[in-house]
Coordinates of N, CA and C in Angstrom, one line a residue:
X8 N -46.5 55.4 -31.2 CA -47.2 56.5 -30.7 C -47.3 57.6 -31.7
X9 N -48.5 58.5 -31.8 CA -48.4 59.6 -32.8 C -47.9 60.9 -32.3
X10 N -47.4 61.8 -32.6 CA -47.3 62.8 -32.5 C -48.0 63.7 -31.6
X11 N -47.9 64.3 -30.4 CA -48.8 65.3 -29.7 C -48.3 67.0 -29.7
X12 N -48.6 67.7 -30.9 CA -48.1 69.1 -31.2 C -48.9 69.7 -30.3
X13 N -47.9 70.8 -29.8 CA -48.3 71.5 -28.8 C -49.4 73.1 -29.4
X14 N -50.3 73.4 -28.9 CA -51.4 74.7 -29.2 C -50.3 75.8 -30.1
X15 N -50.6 76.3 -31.0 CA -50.1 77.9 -31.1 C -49.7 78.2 -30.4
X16 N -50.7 78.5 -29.4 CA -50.5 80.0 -27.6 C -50.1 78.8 -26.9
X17 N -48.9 79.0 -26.2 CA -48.8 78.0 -25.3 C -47.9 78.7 -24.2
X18 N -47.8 78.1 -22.8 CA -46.6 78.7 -21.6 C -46.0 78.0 -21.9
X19 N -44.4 78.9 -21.8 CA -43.5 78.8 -21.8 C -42.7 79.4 -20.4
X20 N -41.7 78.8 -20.1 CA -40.4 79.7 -19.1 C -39.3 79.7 -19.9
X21 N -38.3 81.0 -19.4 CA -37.0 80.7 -20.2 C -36.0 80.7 -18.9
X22 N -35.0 79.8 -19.0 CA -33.8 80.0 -17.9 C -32.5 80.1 -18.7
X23 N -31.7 81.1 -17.6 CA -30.2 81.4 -18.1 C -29.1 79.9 -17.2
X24 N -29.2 78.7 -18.4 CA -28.1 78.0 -18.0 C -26.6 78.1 -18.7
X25 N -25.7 77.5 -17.2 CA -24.3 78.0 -17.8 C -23.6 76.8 -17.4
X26 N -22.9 76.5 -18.9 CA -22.3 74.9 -19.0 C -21.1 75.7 -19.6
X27 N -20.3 75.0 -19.1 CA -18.4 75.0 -19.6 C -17.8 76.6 -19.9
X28 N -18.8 77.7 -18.9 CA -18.2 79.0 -18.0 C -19.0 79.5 -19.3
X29 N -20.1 78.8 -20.3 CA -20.4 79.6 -21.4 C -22.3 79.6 -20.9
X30 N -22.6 81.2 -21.3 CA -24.3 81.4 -20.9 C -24.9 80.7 -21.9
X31 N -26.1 80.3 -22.3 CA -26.8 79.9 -22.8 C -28.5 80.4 -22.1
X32 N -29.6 80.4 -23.4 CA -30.3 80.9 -22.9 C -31.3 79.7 -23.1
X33 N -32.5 79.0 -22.5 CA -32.9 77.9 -22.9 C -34.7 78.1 -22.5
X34 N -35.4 78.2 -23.6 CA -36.5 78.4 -23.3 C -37.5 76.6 -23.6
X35 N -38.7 76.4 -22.5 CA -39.1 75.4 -22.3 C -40.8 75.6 -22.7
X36 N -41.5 74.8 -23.5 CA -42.9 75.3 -23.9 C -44.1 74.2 -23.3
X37 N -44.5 74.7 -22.8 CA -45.5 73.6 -22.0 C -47.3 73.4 -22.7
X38 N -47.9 72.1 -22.8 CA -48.4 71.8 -22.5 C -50.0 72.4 -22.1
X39 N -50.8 73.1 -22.3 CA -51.7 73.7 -21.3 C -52.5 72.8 -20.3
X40 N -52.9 71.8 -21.1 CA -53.7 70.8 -20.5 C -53.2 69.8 -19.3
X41 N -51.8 69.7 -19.4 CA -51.1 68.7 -18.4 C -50.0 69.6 -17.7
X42 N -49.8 70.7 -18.2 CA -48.3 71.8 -18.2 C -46.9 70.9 -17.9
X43 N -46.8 69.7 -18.9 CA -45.9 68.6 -19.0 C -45.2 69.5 -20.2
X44 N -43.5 69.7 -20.1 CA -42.6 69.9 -21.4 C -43.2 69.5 -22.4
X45 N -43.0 70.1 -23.5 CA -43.1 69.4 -25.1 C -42.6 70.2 -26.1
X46 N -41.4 71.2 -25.9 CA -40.8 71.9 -26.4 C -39.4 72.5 -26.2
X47 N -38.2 73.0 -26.6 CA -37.3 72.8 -26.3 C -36.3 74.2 -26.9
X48 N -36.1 75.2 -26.9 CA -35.4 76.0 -27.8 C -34.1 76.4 -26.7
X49 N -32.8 76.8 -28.1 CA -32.0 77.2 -26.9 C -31.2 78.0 -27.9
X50 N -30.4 78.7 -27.5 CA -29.4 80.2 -28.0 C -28.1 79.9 -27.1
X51 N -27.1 80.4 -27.9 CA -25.5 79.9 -27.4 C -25.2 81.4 -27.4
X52 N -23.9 81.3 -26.7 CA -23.4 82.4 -26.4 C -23.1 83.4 -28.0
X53 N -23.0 82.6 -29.3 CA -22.4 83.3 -30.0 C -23.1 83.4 -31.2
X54 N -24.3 84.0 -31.5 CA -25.0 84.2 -32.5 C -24.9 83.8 -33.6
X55 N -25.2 82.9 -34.6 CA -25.0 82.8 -35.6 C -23.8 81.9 -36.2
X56 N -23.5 81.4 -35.1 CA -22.5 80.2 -35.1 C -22.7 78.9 -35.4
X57 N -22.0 78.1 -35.5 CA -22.3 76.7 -36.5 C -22.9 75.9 -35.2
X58 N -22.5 76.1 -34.3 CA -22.4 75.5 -32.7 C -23.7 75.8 -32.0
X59 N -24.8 76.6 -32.3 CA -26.0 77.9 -32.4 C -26.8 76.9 -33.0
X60 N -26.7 76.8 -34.8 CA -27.1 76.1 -35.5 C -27.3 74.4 -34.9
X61 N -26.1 74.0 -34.7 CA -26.3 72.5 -34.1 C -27.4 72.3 -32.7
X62 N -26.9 73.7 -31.8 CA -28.1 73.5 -30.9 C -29.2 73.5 -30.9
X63 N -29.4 74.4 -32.2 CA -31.0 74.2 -32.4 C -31.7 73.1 -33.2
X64 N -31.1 72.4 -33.9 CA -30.7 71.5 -34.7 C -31.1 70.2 -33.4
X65 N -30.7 69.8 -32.6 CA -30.9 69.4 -31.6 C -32.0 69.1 -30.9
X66 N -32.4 71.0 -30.3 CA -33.9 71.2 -29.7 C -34.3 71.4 -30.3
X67 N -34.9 71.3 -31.7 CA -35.8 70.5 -32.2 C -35.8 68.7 -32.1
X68 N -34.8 68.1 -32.4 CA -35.2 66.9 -32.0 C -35.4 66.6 -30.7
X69 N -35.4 66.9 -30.1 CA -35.4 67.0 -28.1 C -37.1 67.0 -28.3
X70 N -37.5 68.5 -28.9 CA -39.0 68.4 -29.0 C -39.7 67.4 -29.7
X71 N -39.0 66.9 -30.5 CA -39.9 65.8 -31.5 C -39.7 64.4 -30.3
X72 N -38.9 64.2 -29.4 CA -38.9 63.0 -29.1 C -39.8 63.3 -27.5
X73 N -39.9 64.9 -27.2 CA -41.1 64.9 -26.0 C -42.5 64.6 -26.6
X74 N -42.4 65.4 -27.7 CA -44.1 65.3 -28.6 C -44.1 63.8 -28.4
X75 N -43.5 62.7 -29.1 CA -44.0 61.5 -29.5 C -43.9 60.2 -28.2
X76 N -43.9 61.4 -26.8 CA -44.2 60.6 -25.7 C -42.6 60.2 -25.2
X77 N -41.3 60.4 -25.3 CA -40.5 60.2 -24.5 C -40.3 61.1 -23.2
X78 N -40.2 60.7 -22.9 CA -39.9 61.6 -21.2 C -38.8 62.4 -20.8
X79 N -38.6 63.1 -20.3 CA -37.2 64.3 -20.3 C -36.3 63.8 -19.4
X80 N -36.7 62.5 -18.5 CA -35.6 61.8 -17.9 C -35.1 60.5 -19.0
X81 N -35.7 60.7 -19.8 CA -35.6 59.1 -20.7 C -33.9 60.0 -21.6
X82 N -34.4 60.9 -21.6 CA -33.7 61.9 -22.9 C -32.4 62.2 -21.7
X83 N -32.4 62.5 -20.8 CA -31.1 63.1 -20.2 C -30.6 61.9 -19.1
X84 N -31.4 60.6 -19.2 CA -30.2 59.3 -19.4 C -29.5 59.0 -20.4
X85 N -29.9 59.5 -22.0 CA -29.4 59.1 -22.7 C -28.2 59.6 -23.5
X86 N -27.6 60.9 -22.6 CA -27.2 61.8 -23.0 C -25.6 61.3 -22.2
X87 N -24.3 61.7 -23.2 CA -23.2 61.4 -22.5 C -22.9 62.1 -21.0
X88 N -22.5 61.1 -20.3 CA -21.5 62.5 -19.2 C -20.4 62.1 -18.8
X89 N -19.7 62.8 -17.8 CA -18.4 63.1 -17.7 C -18.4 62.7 -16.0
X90 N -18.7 61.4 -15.5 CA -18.3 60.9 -14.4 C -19.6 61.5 -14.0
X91 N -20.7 61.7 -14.1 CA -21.9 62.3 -13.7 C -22.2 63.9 -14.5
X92 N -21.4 64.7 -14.2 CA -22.5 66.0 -14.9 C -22.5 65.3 -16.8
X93 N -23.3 66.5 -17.2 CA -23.3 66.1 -18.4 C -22.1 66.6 -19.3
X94 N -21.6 66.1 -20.0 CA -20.8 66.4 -21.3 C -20.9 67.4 -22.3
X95 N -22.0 67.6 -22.6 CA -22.3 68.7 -23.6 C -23.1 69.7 -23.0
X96 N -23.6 70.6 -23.8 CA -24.7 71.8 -23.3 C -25.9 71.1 -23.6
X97 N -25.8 69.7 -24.4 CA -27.3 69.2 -25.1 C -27.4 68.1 -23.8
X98 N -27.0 67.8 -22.8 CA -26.6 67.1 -21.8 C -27.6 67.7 -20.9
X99 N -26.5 69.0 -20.8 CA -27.3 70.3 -19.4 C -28.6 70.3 -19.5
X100 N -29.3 70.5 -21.0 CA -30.2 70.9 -21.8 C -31.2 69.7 -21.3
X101 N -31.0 68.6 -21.5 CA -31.7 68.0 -21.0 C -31.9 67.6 -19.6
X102 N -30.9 67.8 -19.1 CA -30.9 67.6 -17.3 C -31.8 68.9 -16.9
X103 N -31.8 70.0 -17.2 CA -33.0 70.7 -16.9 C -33.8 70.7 -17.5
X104 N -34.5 69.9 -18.5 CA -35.6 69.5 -19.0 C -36.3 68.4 -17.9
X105 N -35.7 67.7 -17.6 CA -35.8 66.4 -16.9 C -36.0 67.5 -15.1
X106 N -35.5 68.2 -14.6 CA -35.7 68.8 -13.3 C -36.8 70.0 -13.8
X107 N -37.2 70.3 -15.0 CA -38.9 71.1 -15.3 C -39.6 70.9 -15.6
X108 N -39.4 68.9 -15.5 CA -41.0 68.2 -16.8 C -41.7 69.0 -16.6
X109 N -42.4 69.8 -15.7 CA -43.7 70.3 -15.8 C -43.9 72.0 -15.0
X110 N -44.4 72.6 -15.7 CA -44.4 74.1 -15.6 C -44.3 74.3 -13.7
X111 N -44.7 73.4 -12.8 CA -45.0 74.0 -11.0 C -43.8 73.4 -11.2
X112 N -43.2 72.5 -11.5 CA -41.9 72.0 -11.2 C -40.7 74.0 -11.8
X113 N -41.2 74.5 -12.1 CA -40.3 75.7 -13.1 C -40.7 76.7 -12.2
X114 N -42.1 77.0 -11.8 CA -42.0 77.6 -10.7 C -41.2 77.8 -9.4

């Protein structure tokens, strides 16, 4: 499958999730034409940290595997967990990716 890059101008929502008593801020970019995810950014509690870097490091691949047609439930099955929640914030990250595929779902 090829690649589907999302417009310049696109909607977005941002939500405040909190995994392991730490905030995180996680913004989602939608689609205009389907308002289906295809984008992924996120910010950690501590600016400029190696752990910051890895997260985005991440959401970008999160986005490259919505662009080329994986689905946000495909991605937050494949993510570790911990007897059911997720394991990491890249876990959380995708479990509300997977509960916003699509912008009325964010609504």
């Amino acid at each position: 499958m090829s690649r589907r890059r999302l417009p310049n101008r696109r909607l977005s929502k941002t939500f405040e999730l909190m995994h392991r008593d730490l905030r995180h801020h996680v913004s989602i970019g939608y689609y205009s034409d389907t308002l289906k995810a295809g984008e992924v950014f996120a910010r950690g509690p501590k600016a400029g940290s190696m752990m910051e870097a890895v997260l985005s490091d991440a959401c970008t691949l999160m986005s490259l595997l919505l662009q080329y047609g994986a689905s946000p439930e495909e991605i937050a099955r494949a993510m570790a967990r911990n007897m059911g929640p997720p394991a990491t914030i890249l876990g959380a990250i995708a479990d509300l990716l997977a509960a916003q595929k699509t912008l009325d779902a964010a609504e």
